[in-house]
mmCIF file of C-alpha atoms in Angstrom:
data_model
loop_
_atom_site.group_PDB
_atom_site.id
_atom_site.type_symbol
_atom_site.label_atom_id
_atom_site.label_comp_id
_atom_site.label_asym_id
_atom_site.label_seq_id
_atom_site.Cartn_x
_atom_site.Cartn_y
_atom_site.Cartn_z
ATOM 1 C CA UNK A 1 -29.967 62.180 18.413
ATOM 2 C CA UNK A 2 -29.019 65.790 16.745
ATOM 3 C CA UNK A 3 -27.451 68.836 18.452
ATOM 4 C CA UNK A 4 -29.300 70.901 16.063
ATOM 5 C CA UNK A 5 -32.293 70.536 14.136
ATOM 6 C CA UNK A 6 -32.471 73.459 11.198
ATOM 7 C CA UNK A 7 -36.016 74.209 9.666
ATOM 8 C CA UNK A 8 -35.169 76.023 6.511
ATOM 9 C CA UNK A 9 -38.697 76.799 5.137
ATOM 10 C CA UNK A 10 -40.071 80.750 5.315
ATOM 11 C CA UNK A 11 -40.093 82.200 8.448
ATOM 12 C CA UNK A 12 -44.029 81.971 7.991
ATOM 13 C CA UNK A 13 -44.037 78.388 7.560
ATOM 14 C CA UNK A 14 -42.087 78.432 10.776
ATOM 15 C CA UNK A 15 -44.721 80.054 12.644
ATOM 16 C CA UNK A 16 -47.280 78.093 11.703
ATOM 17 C CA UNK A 17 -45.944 74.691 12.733
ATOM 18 C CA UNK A 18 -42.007 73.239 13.418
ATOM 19 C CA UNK A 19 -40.784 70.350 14.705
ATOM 20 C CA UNK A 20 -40.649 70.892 18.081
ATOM 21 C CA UNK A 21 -37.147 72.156 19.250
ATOM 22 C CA UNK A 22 -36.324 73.260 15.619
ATOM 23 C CA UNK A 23 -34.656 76.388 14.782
ATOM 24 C CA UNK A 24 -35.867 79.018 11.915
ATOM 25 C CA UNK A 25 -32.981 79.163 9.234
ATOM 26 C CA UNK A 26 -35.068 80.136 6.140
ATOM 27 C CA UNK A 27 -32.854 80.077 3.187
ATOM 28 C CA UNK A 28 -35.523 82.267 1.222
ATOM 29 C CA UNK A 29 -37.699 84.893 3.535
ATOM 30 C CA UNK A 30 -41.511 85.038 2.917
ATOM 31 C CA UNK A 31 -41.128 88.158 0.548
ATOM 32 C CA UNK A 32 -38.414 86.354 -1.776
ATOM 33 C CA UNK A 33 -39.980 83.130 -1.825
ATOM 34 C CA UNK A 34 -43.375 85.117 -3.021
ATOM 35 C CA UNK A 35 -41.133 86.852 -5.836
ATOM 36 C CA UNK A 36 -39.220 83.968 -6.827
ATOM 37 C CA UNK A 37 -42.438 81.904 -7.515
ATOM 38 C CA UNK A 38 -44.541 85.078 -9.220
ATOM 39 C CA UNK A 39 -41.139 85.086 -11.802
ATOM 40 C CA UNK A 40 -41.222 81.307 -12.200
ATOM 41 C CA UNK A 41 -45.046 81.375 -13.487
ATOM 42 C CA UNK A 42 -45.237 84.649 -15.200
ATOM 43 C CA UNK A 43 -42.137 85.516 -16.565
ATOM 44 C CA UNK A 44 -39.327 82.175 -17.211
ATOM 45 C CA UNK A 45 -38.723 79.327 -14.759
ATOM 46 C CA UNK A 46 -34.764 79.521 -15.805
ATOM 47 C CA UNK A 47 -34.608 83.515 -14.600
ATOM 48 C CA UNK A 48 -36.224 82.343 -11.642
ATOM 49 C CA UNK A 49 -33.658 79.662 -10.340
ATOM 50 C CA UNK A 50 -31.321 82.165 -11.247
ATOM 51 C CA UNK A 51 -32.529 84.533 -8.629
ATOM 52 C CA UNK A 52 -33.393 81.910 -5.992
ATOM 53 C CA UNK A 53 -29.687 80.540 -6.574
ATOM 54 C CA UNK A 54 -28.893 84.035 -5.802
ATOM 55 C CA UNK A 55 -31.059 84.928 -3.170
ATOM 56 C CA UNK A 56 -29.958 81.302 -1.407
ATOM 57 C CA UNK A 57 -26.969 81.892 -1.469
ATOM 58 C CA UNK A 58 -26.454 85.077 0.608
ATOM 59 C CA UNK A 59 -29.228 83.718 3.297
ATOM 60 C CA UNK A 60 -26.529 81.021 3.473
ATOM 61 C CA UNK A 61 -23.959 82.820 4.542
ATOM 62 C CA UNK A 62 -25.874 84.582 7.142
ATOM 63 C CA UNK A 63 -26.932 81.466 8.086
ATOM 64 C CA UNK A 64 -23.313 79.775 8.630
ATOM 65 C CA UNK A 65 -22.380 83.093 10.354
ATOM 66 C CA UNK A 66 -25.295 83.118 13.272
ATOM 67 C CA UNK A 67 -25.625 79.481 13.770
ATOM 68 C CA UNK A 68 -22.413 77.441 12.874
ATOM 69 C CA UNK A 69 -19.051 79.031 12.893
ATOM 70 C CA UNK A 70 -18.792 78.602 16.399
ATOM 71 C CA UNK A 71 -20.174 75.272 16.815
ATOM 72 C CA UNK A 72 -17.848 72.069 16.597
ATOM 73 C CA UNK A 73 -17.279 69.677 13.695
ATOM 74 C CA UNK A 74 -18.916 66.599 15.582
ATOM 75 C CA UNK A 75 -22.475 68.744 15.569
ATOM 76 C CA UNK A 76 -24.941 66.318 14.049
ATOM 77 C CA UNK A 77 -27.210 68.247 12.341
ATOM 78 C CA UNK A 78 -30.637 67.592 10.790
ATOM 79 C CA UNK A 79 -32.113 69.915 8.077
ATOM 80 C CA UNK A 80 -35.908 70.070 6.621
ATOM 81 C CA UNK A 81 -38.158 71.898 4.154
ATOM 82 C CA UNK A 82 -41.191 71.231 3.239
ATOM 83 C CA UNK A 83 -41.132 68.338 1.069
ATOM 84 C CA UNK A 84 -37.520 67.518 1.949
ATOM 85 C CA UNK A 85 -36.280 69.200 -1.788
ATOM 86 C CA UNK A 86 -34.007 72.197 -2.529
ATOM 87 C CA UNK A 87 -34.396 74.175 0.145
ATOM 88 C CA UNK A 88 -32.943 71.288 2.401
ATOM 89 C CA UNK A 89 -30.700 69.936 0.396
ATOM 90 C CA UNK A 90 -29.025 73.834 -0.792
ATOM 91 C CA UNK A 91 -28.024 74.649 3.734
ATOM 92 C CA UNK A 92 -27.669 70.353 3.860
ATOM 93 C CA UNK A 93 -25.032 70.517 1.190
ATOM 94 C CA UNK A 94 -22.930 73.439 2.595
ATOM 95 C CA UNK A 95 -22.776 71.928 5.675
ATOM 96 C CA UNK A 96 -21.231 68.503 4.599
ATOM 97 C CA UNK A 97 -19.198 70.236 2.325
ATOM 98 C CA UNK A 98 -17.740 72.112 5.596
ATOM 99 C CA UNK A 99 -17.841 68.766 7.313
ATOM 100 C CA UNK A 100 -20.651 68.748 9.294
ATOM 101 C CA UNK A 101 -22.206 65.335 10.264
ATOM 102 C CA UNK A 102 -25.474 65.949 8.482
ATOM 103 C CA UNK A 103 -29.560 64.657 7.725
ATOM 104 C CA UNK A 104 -31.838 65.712 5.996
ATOM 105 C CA UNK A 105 -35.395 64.521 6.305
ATOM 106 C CA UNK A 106 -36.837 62.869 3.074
ATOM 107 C CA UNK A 107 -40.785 64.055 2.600
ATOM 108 C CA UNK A 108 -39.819 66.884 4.964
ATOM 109 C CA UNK A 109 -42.472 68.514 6.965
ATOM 110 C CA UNK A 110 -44.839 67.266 5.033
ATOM 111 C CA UNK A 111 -44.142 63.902 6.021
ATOM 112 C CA UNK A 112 -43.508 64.909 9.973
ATOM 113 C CA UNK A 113 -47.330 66.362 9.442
ATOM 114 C CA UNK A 114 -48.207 62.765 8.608
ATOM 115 C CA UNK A 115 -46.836 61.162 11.423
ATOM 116 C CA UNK A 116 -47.973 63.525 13.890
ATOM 117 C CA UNK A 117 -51.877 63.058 12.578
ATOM 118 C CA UNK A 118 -51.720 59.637 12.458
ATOM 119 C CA UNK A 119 -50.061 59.381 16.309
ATOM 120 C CA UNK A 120 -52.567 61.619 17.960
ATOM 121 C CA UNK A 121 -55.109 59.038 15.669
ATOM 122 C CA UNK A 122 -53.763 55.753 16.829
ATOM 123 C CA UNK A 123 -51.476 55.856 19.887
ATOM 124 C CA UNK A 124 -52.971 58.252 21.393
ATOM 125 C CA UNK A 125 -56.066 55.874 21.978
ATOM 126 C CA UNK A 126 -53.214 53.122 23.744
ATOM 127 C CA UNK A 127 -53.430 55.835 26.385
ATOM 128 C CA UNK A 128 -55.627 56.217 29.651
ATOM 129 C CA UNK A 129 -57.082 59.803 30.940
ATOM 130 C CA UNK A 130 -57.648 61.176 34.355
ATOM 131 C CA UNK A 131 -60.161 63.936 33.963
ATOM 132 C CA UNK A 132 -59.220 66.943 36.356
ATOM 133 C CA UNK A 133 -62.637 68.776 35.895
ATOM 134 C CA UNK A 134 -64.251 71.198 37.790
ATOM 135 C CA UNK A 135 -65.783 74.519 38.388
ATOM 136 C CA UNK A 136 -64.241 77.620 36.463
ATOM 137 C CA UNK A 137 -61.892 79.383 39.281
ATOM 138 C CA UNK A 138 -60.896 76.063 41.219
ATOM 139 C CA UNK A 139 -57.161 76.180 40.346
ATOM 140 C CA UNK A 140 -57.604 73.129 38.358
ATOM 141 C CA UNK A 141 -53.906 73.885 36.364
ATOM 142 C CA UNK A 142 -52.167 74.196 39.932
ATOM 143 C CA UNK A 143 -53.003 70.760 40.263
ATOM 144 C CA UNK A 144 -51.891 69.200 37.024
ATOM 145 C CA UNK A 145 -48.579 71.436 38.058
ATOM 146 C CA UNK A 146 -48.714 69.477 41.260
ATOM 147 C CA UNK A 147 -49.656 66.224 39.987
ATOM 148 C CA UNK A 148 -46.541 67.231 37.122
ATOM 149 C CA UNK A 149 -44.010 68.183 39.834
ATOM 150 C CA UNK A 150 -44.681 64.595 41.847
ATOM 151 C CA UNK A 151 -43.788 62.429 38.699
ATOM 152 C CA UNK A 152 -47.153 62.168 37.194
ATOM 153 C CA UNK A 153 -47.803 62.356 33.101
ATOM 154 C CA UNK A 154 -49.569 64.984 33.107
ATOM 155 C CA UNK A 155 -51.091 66.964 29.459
ATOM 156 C CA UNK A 156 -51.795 70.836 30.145
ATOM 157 C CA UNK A 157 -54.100 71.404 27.109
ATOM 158 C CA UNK A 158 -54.683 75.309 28.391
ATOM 159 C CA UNK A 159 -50.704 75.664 28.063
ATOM 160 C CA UNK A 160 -50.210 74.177 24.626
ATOM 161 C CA UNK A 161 -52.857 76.030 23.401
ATOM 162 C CA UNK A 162 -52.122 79.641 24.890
ATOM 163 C CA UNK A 163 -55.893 79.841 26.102
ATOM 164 C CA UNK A 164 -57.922 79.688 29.117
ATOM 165 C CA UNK A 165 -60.871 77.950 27.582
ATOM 166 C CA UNK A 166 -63.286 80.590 27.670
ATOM 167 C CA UNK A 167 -64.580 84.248 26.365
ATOM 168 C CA UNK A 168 -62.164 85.954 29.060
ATOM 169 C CA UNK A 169 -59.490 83.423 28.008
ATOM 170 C CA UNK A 170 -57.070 85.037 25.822
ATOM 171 C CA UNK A 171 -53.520 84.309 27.454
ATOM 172 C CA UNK A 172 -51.867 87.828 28.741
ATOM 173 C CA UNK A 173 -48.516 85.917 28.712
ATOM 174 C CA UNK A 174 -47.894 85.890 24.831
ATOM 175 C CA UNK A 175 -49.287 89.512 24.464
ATOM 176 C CA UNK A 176 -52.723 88.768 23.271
ATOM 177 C CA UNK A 177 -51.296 87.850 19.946
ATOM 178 C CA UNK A 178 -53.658 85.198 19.244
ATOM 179 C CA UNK A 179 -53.389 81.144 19.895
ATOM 180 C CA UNK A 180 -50.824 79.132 17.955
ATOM 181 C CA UNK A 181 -52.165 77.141 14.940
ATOM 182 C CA UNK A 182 -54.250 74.005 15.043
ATOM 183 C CA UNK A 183 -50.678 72.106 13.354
ATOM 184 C CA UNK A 184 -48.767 73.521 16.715
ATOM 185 C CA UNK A 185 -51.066 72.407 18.936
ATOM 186 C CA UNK A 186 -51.001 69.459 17.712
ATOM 187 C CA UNK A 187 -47.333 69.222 17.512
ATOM 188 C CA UNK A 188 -46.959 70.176 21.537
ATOM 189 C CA UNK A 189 -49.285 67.649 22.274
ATOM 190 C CA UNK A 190 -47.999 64.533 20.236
ATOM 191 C CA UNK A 191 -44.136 65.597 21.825
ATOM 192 C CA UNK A 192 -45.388 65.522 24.884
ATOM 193 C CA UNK A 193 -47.484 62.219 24.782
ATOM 194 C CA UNK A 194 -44.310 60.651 23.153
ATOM 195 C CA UNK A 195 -42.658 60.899 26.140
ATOM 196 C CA UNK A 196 -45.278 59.271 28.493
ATOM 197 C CA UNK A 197 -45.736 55.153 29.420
ATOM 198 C CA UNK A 198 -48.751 53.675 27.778
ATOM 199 C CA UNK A 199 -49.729 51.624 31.146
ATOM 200 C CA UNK A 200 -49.376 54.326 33.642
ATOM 201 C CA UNK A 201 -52.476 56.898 33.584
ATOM 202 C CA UNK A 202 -52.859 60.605 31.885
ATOM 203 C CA UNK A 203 -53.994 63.500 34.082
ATOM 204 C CA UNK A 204 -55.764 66.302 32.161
ATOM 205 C CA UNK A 205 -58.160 68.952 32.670
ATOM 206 C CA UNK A 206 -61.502 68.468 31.782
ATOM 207 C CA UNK A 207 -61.968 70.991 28.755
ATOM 208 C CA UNK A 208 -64.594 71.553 25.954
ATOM 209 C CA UNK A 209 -63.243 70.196 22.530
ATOM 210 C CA UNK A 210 -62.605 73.229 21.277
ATOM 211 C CA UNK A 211 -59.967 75.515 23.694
ATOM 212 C CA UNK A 212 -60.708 79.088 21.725
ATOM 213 C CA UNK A 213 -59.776 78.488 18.313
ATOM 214 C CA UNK A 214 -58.071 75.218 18.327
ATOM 215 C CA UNK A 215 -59.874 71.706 18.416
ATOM 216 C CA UNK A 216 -58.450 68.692 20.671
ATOM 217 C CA UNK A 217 -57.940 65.659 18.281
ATOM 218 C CA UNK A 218 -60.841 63.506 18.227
ATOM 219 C CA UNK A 219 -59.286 60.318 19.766
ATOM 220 C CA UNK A 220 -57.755 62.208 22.285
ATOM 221 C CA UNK A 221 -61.351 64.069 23.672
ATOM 222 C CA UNK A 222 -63.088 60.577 22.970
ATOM 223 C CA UNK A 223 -59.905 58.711 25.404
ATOM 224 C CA UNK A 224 -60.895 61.871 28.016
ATOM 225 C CA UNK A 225 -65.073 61.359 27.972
ATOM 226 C CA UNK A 226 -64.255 57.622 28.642
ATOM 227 C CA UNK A 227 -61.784 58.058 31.315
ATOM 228 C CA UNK A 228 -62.309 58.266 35.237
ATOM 229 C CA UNK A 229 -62.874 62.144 36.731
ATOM 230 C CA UNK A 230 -62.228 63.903 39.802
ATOM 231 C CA UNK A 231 -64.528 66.280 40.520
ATOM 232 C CA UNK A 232 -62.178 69.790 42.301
ATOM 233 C CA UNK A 233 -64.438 72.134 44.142
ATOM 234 C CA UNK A 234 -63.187 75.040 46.396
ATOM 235 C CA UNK A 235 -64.455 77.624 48.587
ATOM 236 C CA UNK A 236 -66.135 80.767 46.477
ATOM 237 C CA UNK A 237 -63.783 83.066 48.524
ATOM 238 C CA UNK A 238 -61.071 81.414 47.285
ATOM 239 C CA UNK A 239 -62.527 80.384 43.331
ATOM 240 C CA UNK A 240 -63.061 84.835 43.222
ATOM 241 C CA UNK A 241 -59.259 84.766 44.733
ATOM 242 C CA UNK A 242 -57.658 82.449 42.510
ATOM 243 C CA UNK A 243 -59.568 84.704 39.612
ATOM 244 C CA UNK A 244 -58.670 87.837 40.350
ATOM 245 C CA UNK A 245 -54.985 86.792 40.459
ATOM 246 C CA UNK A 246 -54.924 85.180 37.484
ATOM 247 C CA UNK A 247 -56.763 87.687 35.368
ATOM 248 C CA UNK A 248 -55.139 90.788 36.976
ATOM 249 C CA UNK A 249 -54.642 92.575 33.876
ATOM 250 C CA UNK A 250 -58.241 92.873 33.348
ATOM 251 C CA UNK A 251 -58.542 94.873 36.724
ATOM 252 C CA UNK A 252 -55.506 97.348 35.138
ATOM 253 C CA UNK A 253 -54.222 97.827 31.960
ATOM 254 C CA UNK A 254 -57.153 95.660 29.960
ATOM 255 C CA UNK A 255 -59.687 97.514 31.519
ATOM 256 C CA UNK A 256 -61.370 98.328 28.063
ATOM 257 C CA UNK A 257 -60.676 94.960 26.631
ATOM 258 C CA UNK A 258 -62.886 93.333 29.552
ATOM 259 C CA UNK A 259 -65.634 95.362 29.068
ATOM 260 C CA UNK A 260 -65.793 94.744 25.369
ATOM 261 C CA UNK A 261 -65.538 90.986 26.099
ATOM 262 C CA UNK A 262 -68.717 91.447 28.185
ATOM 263 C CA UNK A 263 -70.638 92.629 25.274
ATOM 264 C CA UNK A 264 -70.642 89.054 23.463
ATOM 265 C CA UNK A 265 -72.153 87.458 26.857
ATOM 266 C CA UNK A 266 -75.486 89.652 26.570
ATOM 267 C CA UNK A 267 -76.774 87.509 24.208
ATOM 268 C CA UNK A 268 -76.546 84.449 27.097
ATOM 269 C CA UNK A 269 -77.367 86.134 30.100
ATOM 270 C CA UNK A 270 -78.954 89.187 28.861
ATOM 271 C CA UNK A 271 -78.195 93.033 28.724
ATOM 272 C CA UNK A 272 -79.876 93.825 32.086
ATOM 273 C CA UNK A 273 -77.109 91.683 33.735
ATOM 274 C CA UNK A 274 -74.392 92.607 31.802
ATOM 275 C CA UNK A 275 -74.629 96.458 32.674
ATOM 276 C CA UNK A 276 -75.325 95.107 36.158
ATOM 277 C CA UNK A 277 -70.975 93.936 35.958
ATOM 278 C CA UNK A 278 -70.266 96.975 33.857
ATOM 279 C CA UNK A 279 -71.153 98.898 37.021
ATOM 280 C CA UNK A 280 -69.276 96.652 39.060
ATOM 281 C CA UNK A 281 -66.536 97.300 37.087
ATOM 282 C CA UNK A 282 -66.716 100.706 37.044
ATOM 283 C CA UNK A 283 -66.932 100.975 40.645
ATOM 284 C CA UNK A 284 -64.292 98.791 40.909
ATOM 285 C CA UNK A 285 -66.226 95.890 43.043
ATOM 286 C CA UNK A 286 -64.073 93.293 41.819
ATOM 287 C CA UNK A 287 -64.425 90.721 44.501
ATOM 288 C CA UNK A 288 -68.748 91.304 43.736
ATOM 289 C CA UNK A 289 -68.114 91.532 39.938
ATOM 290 C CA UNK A 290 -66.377 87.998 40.193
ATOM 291 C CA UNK A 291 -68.672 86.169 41.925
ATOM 292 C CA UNK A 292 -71.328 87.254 39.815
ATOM 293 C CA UNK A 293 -69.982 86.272 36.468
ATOM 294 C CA UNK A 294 -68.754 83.111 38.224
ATOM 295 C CA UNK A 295 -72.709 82.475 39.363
ATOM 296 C CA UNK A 296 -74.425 83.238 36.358
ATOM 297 C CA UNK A 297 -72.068 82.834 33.502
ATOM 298 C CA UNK A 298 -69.173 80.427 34.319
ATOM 299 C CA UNK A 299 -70.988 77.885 36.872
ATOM 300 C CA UNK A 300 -73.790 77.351 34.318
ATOM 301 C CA UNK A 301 -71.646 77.187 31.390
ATOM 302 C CA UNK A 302 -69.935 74.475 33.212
ATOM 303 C CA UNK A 303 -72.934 72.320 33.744
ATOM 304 C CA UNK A 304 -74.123 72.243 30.569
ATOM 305 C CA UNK A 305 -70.671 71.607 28.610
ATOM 306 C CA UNK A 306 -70.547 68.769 31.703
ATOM 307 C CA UNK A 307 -73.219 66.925 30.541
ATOM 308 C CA UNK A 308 -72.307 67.576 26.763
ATOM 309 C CA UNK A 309 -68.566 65.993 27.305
ATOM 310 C CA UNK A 310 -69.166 63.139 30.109
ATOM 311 C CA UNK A 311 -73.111 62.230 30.060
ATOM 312 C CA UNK A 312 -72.189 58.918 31.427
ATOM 313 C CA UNK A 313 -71.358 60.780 35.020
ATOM 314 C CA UNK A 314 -75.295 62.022 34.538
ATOM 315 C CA UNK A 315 -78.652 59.674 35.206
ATOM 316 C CA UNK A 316 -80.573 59.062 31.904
ATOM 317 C CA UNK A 317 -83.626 59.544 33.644
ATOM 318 C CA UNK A 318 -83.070 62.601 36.091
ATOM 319 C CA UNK A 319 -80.307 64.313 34.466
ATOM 320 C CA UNK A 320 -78.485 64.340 38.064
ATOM 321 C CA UNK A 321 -75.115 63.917 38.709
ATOM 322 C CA UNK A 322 -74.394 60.583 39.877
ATOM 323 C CA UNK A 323 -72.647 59.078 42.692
ATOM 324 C CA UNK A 324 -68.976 57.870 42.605
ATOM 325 C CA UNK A 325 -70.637 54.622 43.870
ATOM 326 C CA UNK A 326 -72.885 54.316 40.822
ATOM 327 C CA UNK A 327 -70.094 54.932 38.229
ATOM 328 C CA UNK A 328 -70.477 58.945 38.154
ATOM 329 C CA UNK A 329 -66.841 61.003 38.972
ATOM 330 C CA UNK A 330 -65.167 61.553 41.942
ATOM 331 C CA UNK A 331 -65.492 64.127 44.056
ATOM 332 C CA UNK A 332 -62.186 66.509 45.863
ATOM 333 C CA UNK A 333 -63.176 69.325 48.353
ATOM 334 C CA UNK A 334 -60.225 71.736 48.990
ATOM 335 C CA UNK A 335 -60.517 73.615 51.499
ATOM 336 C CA UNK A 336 -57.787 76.643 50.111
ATOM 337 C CA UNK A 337 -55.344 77.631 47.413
ATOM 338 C CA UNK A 338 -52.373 76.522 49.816
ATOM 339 C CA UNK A 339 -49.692 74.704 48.170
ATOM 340 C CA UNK A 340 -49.374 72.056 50.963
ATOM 341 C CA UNK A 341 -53.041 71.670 50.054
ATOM 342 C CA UNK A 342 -52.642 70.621 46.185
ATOM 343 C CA UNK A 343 -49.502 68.863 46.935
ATOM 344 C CA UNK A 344 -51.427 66.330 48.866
ATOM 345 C CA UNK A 345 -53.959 65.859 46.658
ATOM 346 C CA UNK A 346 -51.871 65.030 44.086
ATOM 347 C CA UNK A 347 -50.337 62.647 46.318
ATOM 348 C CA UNK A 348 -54.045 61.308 46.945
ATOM 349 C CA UNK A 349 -54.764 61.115 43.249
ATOM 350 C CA UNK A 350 -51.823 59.082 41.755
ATOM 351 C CA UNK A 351 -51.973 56.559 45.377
ATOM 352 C CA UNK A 352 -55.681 56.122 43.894
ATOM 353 C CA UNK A 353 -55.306 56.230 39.876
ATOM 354 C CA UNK A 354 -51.282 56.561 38.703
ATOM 355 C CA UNK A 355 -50.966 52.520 38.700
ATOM 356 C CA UNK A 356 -49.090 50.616 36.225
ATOM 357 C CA UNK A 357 -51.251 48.428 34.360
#
């Protein structure tokens, strides 16, 4: 609908949450906004539209210069602050004035924050869920990519929210600058679930609610405990392979940073153990050192949170797993990391689950 959609809050406000393909042109920066509003409570509201005026005014031109001298006058362009007020209107002005076909957003992102709570609220229960669970190590994400790459509607929750879902989690790729906020995540997630068909089925990876620091929406992890499973198991060989290659900066440059992540676990599996892996690590055993933490951290952790997120795949009475037969999840042996491999499971999965209702 627009060629360009201009978010013209601080650069801060940016950060924390945009509508999704939006582009940062703050027409005050974080520090000016801050001294704009100190002089409009302590010193004279007048004095201080004065210097916003100001200030507004030269971020405009910089603004014209990077982003629209070049561009055509049939652009459509939308423009948003926060509430949809000044800030908006002072960039959505200039450009009409210019000639510019141009919107602005009335409530701003205020009101886009609105509509994305109440979506992931009440559409988001419309939708079915495929639970891709499974052990920690078992390439579950390079079969959502698989699943993604055949046509299926597919929700990476890992992705969105720049974690792997545990302690050694933190995401290399963004430079261990920490996860986006809980308003981001939930922006990537209502975008992409806008986008999918209500009757045709969700494939996700089983996760805890909480990925790190950010919490899936409640309708959205109650939709995934009530949905079908598939259980993915692999080889260990292949679960310490798929590990080590996906956490190789732990075995070079984030050396120290592994070590100090193995500190919080003594408290769950106990010091004795945890110097066991510092050795290992030390020595460089990596292959050992994986299958260990797999063993007695990872594979544990994952039947308890198991039974916490789906206890309707467990017996009431025996606490075992039951049978695809009696209700209880599927079950997917593969028997290596080949892509020929997940390709055809994928192919298995949406023959099975990926029907139009």
């Amino acid at each position: 609908m627009y060629d360009l959609v201009c978010d013209v809050r601080s650069p801060s406000e940016y950060k924390d949450d945009h509508v999704p393909f939006a582009i940062s042109t703050p027409v005050l920066s974080d520090q000016q906004r801050e001294e704009i509003g100190t002089m409009y409570i302590q010193v004279d509201p007048f004095e201080a539209k004065k210097l916003g005026a100001k200030l507004t005014s030269e971020n405009l031109s910089k603004i014209l210069e990077e982003h629209f001298l070049h561009l055509p006058k049939t652009t459509k362009v939308c423009v948003y602050c926060f509430r949809g007020g000044e800030r908006s209107l002072s960039l959505a002005h200039v450009l009409s004035r210019i000639g510019f076909d141009v919107s602005y957003v009335p409530g701003g992102y205020k009101k886009y924050r609105e509509t994305t709570l109440k979506y992931l609220k009440e559409e988001a229960a419309k939708f079915r869920y495929h639970v891709v669970a499974g052990k920690t190590g078992c390439a579950k994400g390079k079969l959502l990519d698989a699943l993604e790459k055949r046509g299926a509607q597919v929700i990476d929750l890992e992705r969105f929210a720049e974690h792997r879902g545990s302690v050694l989690g933190e995401d290399p790729e963004n430079g261990f600058v920490g996860q986006p906020s809980q308003k981001m995540f939930d922006s990537r997630l209502a975008h992409k679930m806008r986008k999918f068909d209500e009757k045709r089925v969700i494939f996700v990876e089983g996760e805890s609610s909480m990925i790190g620091k950010v919490q899936i929406p409640t309708m959205t992890w109650k939709r995934m405990g009530e949905g079908k499973a598939t259980i993915l198991s692999i080889p260990m060989e292949h679960r310490v392979k798929w590990i080590r290659q996906n956490y190789e900066h732990f075995e070079t440059t984030e050396v120290p940073r592994l070590l100090e992540k193995l500190q919080v676990l003594e408290k769950r599996v106990g010091n004795e153990r945890v110097n066991q892996w510092r050795s290992l690590v030390a020595e460089k055993k990596w292959d050992q050192f994986v299958e260990e933490i797999l063993v007695h951290h990872y594979d544990r952790a994952y039947d308890q949170a198991s039974k916490r997120s789906r206890p309707n795949d467990f017996d009431e009475e025996s606490g075992e797993r039951k049978g695809a037969d009696q209700g209880g999840a599927d079950e997917l042996f593969l028997e290596n990391l080949e892509e020929q491999t997940y390709d055809k499971a994928a192919e298995d999965l949406m023959e099975k689950y990926d029907k139009v209702l």
